[in-house]
mmCIF file of N, CA and C in Angstrom:
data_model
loop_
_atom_site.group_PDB
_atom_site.id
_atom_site.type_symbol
_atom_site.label_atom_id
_atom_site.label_comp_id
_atom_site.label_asym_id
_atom_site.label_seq_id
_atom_site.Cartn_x
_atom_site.Cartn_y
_atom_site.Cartn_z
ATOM 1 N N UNK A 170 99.577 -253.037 129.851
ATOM 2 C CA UNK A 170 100.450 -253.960 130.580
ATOM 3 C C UNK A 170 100.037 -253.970 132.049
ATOM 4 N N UNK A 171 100.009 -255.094 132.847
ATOM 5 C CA UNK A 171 99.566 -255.310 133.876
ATOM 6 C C UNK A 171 100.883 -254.975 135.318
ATOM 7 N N UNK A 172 101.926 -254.816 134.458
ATOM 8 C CA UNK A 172 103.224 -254.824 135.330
ATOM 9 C C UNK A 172 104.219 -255.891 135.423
ATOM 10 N N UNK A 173 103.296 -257.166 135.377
ATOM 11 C CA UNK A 173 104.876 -258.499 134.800
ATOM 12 C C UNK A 173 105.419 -258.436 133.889
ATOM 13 N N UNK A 174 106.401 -259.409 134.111
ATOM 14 C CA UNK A 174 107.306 -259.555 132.868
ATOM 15 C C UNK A 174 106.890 -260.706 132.191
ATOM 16 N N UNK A 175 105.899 -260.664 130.742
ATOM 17 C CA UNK A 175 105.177 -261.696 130.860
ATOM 18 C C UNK A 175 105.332 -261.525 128.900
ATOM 19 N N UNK A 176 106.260 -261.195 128.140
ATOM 20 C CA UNK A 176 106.985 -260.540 127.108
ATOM 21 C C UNK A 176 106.671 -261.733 126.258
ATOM 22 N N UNK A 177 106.283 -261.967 125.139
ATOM 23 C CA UNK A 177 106.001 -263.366 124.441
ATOM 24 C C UNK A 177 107.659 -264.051 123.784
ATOM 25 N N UNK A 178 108.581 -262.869 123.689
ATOM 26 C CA UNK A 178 109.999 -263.322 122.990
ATOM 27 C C UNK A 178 110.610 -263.169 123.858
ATOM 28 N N UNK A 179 110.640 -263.295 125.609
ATOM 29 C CA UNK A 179 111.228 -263.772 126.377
ATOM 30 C C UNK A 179 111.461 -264.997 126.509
ATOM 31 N N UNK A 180 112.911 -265.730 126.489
ATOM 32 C CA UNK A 180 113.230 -267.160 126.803
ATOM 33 C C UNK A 180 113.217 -267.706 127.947
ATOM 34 N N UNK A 181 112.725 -268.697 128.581
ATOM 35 C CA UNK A 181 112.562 -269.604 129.762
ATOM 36 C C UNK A 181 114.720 -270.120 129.687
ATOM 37 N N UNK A 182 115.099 -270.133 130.474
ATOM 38 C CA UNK A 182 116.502 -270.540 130.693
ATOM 39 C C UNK A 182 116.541 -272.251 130.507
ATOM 40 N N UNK A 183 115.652 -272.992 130.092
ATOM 41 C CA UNK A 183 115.876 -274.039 129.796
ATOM 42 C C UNK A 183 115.911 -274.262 128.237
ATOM 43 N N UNK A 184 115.279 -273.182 127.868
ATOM 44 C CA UNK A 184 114.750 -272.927 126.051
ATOM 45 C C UNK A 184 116.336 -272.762 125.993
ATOM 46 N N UNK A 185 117.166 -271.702 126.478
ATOM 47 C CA UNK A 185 117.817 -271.668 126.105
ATOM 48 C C UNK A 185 119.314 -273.005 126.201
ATOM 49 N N UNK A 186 118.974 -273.885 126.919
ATOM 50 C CA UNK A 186 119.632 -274.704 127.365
ATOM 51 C C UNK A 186 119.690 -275.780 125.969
ATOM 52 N N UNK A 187 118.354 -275.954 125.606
ATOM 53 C CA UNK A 187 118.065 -277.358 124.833
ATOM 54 C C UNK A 187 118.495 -276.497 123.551
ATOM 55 N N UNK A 188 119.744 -275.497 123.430
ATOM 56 C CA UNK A 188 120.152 -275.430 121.934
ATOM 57 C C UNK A 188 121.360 -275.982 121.708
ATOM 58 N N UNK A 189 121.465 -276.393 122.963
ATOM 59 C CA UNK A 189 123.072 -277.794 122.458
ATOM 60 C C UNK A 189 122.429 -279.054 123.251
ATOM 61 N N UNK A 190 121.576 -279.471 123.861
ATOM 62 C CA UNK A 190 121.192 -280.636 124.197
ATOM 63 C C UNK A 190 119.919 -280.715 123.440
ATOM 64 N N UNK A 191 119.782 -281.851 123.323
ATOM 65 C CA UNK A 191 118.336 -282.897 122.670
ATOM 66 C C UNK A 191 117.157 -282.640 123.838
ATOM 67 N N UNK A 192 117.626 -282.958 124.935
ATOM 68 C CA UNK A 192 116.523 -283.019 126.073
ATOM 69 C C UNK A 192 117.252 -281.707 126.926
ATOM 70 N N UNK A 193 116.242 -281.193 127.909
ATOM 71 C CA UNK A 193 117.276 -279.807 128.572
ATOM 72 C C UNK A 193 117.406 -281.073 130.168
ATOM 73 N N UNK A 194 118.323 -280.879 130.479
ATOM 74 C CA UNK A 194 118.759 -281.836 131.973
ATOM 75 C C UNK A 194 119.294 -280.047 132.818
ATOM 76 N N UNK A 195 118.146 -279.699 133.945
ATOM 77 C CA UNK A 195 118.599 -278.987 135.027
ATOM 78 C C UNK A 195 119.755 -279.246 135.614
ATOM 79 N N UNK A 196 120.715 -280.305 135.727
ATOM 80 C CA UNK A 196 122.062 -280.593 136.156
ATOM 81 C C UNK A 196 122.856 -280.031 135.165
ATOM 82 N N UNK A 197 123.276 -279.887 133.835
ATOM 83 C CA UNK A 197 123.785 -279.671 132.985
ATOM 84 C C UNK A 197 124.358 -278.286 133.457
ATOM 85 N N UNK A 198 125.842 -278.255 133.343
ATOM 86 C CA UNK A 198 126.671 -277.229 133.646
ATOM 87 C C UNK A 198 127.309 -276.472 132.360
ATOM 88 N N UNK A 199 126.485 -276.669 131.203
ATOM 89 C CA UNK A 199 126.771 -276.447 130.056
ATOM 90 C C UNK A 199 126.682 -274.531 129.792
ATOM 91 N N UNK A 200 127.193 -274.167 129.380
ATOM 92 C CA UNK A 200 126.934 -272.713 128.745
ATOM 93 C C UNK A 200 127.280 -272.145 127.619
ATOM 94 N N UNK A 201 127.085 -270.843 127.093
ATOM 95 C CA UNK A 201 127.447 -270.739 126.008
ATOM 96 C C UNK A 201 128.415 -269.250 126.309
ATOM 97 N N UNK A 202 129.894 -269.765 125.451
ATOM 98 C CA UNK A 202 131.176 -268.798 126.035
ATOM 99 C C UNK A 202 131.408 -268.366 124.906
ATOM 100 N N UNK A 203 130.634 -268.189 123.488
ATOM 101 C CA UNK A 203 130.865 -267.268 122.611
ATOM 102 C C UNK A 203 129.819 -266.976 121.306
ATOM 103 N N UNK A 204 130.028 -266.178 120.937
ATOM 104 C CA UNK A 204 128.601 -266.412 119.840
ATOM 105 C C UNK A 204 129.318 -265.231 118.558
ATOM 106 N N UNK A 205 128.827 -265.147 117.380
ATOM 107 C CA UNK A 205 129.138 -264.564 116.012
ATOM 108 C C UNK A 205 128.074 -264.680 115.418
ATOM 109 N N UNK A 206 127.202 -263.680 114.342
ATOM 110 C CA UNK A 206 126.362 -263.448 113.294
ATOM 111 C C UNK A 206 127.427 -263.889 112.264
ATOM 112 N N UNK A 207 126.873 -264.834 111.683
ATOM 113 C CA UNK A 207 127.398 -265.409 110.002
ATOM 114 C C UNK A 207 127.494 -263.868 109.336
ATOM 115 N N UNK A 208 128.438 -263.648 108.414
ATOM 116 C CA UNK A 208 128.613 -262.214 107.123
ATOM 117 C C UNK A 208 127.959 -263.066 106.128
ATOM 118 N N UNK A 209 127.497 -263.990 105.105
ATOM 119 C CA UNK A 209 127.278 -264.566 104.282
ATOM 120 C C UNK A 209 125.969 -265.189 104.673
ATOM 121 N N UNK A 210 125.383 -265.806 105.623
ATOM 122 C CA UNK A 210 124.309 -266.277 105.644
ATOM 123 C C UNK A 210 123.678 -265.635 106.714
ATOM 124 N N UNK A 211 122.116 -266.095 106.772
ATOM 125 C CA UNK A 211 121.203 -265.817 108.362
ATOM 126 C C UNK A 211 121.459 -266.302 109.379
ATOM 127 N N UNK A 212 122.697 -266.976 109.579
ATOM 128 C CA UNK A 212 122.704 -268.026 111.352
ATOM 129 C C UNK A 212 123.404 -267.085 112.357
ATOM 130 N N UNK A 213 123.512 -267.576 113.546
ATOM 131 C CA UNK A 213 123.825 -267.348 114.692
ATOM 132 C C UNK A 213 124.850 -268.097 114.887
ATOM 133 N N UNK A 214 125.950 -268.185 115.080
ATOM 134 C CA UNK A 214 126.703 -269.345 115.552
ATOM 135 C C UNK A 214 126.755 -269.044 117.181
ATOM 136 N N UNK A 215 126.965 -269.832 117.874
ATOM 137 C CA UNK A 215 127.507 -270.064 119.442
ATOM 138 C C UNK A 215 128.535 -271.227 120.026
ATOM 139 N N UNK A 216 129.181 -271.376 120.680
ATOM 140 C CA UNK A 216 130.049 -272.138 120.842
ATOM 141 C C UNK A 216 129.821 -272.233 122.731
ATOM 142 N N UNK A 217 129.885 -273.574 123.255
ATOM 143 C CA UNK A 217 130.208 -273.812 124.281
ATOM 144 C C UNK A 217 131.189 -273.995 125.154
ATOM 145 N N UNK A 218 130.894 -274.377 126.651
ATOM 146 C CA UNK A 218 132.456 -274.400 127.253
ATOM 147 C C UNK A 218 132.463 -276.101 127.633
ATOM 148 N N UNK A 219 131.902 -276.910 126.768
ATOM 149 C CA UNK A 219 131.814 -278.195 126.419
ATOM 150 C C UNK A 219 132.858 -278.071 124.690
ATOM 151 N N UNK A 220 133.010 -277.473 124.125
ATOM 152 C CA UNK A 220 133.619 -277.679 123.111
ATOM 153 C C UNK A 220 132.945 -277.772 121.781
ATOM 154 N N UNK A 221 131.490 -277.286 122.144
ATOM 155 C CA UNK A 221 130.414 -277.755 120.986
ATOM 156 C C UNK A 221 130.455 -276.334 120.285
ATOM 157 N N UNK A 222 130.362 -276.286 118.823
ATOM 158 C CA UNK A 222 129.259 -274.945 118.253
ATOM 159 C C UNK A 222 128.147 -275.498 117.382
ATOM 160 N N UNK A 223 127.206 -274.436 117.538
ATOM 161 C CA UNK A 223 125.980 -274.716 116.694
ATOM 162 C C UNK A 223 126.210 -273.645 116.030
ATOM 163 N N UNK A 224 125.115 -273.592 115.070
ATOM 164 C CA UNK A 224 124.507 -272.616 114.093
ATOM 165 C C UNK A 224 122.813 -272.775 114.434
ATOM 166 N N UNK A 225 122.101 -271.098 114.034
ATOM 167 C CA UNK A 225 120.852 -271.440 114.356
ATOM 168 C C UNK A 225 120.156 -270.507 113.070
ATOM 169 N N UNK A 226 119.636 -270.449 112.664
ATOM 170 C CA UNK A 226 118.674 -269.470 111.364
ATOM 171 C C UNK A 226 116.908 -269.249 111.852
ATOM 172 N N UNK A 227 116.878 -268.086 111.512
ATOM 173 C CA UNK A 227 115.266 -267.733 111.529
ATOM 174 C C UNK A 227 114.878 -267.045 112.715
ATOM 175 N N UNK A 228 113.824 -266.069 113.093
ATOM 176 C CA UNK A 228 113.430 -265.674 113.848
ATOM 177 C C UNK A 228 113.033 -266.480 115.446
ATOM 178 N N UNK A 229 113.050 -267.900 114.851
ATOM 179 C CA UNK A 229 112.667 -268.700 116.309
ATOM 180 C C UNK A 229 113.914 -269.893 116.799
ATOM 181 N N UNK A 230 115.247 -269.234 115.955
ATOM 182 C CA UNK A 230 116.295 -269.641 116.174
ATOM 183 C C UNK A 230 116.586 -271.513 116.287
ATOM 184 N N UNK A 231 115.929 -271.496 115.245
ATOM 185 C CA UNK A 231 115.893 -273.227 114.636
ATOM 186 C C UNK A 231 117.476 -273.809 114.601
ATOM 187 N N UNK A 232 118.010 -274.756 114.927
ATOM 188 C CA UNK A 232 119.140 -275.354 115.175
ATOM 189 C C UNK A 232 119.565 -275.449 113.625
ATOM 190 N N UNK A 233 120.553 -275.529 113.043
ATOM 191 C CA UNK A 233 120.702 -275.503 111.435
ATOM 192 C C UNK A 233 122.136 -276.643 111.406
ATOM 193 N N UNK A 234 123.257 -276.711 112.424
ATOM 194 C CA UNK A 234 124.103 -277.456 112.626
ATOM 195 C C UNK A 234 124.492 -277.485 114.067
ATOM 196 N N UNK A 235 125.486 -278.693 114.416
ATOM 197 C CA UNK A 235 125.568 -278.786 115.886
ATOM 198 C C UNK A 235 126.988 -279.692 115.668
ATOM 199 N N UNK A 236 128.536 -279.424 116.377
ATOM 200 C CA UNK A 236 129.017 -280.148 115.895
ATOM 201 C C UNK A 236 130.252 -280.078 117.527
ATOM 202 N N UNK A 237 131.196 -280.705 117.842
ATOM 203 C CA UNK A 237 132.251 -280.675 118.093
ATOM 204 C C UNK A 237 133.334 -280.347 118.133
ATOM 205 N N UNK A 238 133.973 -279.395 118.439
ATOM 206 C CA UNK A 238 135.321 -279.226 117.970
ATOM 207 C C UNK A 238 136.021 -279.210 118.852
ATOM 208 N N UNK A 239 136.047 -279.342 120.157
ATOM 209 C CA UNK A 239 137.137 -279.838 121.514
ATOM 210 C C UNK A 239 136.533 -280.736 122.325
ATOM 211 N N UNK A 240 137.507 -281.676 122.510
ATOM 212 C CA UNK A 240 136.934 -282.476 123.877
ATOM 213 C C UNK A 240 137.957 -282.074 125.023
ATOM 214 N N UNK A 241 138.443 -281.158 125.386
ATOM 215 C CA UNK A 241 139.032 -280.590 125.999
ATOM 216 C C UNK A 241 139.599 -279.638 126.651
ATOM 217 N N UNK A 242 138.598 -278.769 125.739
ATOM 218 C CA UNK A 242 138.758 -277.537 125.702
ATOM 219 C C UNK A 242 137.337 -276.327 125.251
ATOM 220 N N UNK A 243 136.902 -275.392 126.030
ATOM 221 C CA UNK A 243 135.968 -274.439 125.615
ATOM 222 C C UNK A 243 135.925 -273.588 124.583
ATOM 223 N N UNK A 244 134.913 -272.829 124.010
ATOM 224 C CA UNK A 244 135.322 -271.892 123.039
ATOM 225 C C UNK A 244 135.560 -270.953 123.239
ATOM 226 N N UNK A 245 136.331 -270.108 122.882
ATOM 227 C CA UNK A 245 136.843 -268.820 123.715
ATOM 228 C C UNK A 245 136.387 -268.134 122.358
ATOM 229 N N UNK A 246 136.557 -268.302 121.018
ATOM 230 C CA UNK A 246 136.011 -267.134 120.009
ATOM 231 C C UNK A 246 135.409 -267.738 119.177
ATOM 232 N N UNK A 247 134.806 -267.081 118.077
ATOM 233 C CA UNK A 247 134.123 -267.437 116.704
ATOM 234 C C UNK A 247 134.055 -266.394 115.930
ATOM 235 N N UNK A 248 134.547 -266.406 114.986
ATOM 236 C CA UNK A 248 134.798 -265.559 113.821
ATOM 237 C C UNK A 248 134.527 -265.820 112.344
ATOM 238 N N UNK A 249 133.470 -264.936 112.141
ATOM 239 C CA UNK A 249 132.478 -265.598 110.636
ATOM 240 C C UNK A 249 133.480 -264.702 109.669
ATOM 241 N N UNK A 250 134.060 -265.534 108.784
ATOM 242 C CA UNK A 250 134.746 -265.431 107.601
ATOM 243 C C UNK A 250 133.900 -265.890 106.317
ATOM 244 N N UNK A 251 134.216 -265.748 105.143
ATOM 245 C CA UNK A 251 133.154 -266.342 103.947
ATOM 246 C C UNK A 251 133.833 -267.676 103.831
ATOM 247 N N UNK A 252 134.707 -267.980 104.060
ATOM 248 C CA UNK A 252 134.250 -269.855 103.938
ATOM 249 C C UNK A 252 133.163 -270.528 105.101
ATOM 250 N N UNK A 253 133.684 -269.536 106.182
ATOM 251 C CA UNK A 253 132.558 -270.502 107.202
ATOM 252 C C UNK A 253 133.541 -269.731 108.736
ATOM 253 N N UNK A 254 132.999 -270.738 110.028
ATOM 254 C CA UNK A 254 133.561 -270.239 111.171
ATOM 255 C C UNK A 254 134.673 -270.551 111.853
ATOM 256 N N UNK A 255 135.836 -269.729 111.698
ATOM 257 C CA UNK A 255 136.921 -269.747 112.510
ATOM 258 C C UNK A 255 136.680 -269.744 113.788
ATOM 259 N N UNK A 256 137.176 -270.909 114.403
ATOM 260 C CA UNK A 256 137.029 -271.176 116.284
ATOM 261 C C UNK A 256 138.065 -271.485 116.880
ATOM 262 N N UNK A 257 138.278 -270.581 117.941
ATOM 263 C CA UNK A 257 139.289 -270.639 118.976
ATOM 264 C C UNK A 257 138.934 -271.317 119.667
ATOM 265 N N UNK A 258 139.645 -272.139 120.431
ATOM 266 C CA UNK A 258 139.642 -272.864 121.749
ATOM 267 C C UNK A 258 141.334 -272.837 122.763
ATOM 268 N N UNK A 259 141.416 -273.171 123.742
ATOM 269 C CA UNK A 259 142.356 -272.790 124.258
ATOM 270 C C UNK A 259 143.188 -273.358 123.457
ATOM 271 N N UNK A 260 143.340 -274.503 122.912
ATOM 272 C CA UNK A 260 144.547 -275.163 122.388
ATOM 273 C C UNK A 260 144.572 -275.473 120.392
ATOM 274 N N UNK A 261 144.083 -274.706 119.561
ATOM 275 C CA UNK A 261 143.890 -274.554 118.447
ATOM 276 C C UNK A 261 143.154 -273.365 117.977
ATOM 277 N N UNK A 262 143.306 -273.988 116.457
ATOM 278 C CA UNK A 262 142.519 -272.789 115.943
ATOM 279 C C UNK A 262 141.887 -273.905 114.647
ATOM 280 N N UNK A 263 140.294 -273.799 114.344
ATOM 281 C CA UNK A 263 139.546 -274.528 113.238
ATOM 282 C C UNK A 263 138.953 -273.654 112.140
ATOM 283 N N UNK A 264 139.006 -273.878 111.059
ATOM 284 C CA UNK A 264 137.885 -273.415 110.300
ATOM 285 C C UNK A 264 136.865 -274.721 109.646
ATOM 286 N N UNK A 265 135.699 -274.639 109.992
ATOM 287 C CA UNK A 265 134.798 -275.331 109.427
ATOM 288 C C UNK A 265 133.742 -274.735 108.377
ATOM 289 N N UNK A 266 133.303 -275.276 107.523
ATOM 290 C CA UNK A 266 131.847 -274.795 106.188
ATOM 291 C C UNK A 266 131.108 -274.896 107.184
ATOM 292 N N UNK A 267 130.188 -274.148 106.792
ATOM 293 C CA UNK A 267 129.065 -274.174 107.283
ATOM 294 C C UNK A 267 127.960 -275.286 107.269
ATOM 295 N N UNK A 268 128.283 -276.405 106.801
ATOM 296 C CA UNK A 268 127.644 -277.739 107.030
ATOM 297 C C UNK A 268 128.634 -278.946 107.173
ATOM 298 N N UNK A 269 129.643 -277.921 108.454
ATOM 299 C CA UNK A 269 130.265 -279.069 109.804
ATOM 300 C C UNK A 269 131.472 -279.882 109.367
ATOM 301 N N UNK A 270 132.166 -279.008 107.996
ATOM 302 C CA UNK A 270 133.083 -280.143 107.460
ATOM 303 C C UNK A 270 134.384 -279.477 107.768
ATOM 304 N N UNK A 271 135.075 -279.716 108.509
ATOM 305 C CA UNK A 271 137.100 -279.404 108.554
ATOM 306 C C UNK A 271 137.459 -279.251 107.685
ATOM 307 N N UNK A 272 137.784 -278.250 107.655
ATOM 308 C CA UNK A 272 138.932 -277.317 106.630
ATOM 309 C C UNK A 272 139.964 -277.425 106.652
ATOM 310 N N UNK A 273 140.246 -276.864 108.411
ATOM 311 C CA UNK A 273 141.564 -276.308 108.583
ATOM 312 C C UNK A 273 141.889 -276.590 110.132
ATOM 313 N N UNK A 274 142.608 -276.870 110.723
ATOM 314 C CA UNK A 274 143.128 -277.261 112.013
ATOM 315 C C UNK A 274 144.466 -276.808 112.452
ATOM 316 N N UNK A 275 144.688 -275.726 113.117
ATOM 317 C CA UNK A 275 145.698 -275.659 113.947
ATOM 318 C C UNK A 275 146.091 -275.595 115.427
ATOM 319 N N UNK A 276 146.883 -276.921 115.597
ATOM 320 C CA UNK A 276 146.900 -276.927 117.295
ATOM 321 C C UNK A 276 147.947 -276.270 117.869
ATOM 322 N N UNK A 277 148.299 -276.166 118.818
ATOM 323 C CA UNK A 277 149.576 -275.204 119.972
ATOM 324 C C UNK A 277 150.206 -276.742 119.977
ATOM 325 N N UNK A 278 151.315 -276.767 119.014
ATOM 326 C CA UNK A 278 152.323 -277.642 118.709
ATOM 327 C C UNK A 278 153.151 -277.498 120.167
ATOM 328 N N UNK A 279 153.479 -276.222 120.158
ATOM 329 C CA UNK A 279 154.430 -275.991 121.377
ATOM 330 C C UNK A 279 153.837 -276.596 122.635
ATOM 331 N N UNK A 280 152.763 -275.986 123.098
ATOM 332 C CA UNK A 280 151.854 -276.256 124.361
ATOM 333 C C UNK A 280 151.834 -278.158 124.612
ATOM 334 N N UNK A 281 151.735 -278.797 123.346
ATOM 335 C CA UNK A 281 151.881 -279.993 123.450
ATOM 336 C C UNK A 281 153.415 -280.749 123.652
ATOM 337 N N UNK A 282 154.008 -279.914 122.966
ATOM 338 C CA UNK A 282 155.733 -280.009 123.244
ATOM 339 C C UNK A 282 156.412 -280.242 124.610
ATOM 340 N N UNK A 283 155.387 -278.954 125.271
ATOM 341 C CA UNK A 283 155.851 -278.846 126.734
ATOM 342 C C UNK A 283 155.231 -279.912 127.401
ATOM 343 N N UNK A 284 154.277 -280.105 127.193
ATOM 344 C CA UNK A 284 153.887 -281.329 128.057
ATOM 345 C C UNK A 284 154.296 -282.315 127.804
ATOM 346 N N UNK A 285 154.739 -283.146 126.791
ATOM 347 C CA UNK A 285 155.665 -284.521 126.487
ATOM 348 C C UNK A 285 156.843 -283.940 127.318
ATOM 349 N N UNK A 286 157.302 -282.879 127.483
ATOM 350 C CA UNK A 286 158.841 -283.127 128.401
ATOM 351 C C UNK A 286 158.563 -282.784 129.299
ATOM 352 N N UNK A 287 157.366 -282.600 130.287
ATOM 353 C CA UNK A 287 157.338 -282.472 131.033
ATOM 354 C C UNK A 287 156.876 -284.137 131.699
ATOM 355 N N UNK A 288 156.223 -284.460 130.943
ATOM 356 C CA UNK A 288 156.024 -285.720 131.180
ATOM 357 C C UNK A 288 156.963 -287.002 131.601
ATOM 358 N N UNK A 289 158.317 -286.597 129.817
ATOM 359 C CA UNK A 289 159.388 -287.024 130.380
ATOM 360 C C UNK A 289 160.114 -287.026 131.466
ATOM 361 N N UNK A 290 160.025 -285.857 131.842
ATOM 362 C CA UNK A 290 160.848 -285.275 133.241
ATOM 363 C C UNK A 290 160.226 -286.238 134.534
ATOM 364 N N UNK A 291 158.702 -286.447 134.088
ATOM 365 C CA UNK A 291 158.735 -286.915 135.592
ATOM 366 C C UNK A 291 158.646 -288.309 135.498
ATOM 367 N N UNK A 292 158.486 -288.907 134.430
ATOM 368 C CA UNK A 292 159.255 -290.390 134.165
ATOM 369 C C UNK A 292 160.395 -290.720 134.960
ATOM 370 N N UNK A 293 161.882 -289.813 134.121
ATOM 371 C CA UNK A 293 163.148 -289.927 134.789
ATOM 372 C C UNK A 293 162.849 -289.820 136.004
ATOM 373 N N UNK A 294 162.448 -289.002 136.750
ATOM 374 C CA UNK A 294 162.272 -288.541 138.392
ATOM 375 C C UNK A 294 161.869 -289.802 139.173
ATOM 376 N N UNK A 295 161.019 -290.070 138.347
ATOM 377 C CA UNK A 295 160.220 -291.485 139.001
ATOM 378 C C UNK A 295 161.438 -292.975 138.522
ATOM 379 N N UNK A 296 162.234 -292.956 137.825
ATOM 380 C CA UNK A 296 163.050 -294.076 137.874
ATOM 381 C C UNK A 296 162.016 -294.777 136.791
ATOM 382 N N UNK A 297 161.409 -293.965 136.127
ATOM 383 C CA UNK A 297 160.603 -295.162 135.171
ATOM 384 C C UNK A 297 161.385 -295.120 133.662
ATOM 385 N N UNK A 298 162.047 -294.393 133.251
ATOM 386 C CA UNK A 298 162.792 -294.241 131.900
ATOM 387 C C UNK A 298 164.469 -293.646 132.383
ATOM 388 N N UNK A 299 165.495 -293.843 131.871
ATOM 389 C CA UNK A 299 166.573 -293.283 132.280
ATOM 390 C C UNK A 299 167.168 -293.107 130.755
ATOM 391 N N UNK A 300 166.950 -291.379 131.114
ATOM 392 C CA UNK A 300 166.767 -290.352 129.849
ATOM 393 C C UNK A 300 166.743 -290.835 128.777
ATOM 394 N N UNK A 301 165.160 -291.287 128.548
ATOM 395 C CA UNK A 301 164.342 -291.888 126.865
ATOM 396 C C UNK A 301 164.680 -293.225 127.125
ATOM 397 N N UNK A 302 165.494 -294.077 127.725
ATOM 398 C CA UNK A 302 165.153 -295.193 127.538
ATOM 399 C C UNK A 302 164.345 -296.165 128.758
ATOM 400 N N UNK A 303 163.330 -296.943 128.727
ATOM 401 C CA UNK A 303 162.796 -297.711 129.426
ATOM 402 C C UNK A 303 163.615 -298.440 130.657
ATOM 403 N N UNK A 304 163.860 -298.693 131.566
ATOM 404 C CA UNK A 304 164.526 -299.057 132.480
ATOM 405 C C UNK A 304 163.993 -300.789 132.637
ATOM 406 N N UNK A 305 164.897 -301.836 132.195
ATOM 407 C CA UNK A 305 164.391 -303.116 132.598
ATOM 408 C C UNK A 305 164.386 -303.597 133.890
ATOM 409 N N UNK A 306 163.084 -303.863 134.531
ATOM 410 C CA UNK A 306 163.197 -304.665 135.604
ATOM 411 C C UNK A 306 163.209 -306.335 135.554
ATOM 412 N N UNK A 307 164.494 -306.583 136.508
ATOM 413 C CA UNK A 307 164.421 -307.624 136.405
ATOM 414 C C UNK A 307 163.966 -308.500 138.058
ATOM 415 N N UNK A 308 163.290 -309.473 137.998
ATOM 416 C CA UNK A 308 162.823 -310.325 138.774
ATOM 417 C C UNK A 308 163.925 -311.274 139.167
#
């Protein structure tokens, strides 16, 4: 060894970029906020703080699925079960197969609860509804 770091299975930070984008874009504020080894198969799963998870298989970490599951929210966990991957995000909980199909969906019913009355609240405040009902203006 000559003294660099010049390692052949070292990743360039853009390699690692283009495993949720098609093209790697240096602007991209994208990252990856969780990751799980499949119990049942060879993949990798990872999940972003875009709302995306992939799956990857093989020693040169080949993309195997790529899918969506928040537009609003990051992944905070992933948890390989034998149907496939349970994913947290701030405001649910998913299980998907392992070739990207919805299972199971549970959202924070409550968390959404609070925000419709909070919403309400500032309707009334604003003179735009007087409690649930629409206020007619007349001309």
């Amino acid at each position: 060894m000559d003294g660099t770091n010049d390692a052949p299975y070292a990743l360039d930070y853009s390699e690692s970029m283009a495993f949720f984008n098609s093209a790697y874009n240096p602007t991209s504020a994208q990252s990856i906020t969780a990751t799980e080894f499949d119990i049942a198969q060879e993949l990798l799963w990872a999940g972003s703080n875009e709302g995306r998870v992939a799956s990857f298989y093989g020693c040169e970490l080949r993309k195997y699925t790529g899918f969506r599951v928040s537009t609003t929210s990051d992944i905070r966990s992933i948890l390989s079960i034998t149907e496939g991957p349970l994913i947290l995000t701030s405001d649910s909980l998913s299980l998907y197969t392992r070739q990207e199909i919805l299972k199971l969906q549970k959202e924070d019913i409550e968390k959404k609860e609070r925000i419709e009355k909070l919403r309400q609240k500032a309707m009334i405040e604003h003179g735009l509804v007087d409690e649930g009902n629409p206020i007619e203006e007349h001309y």
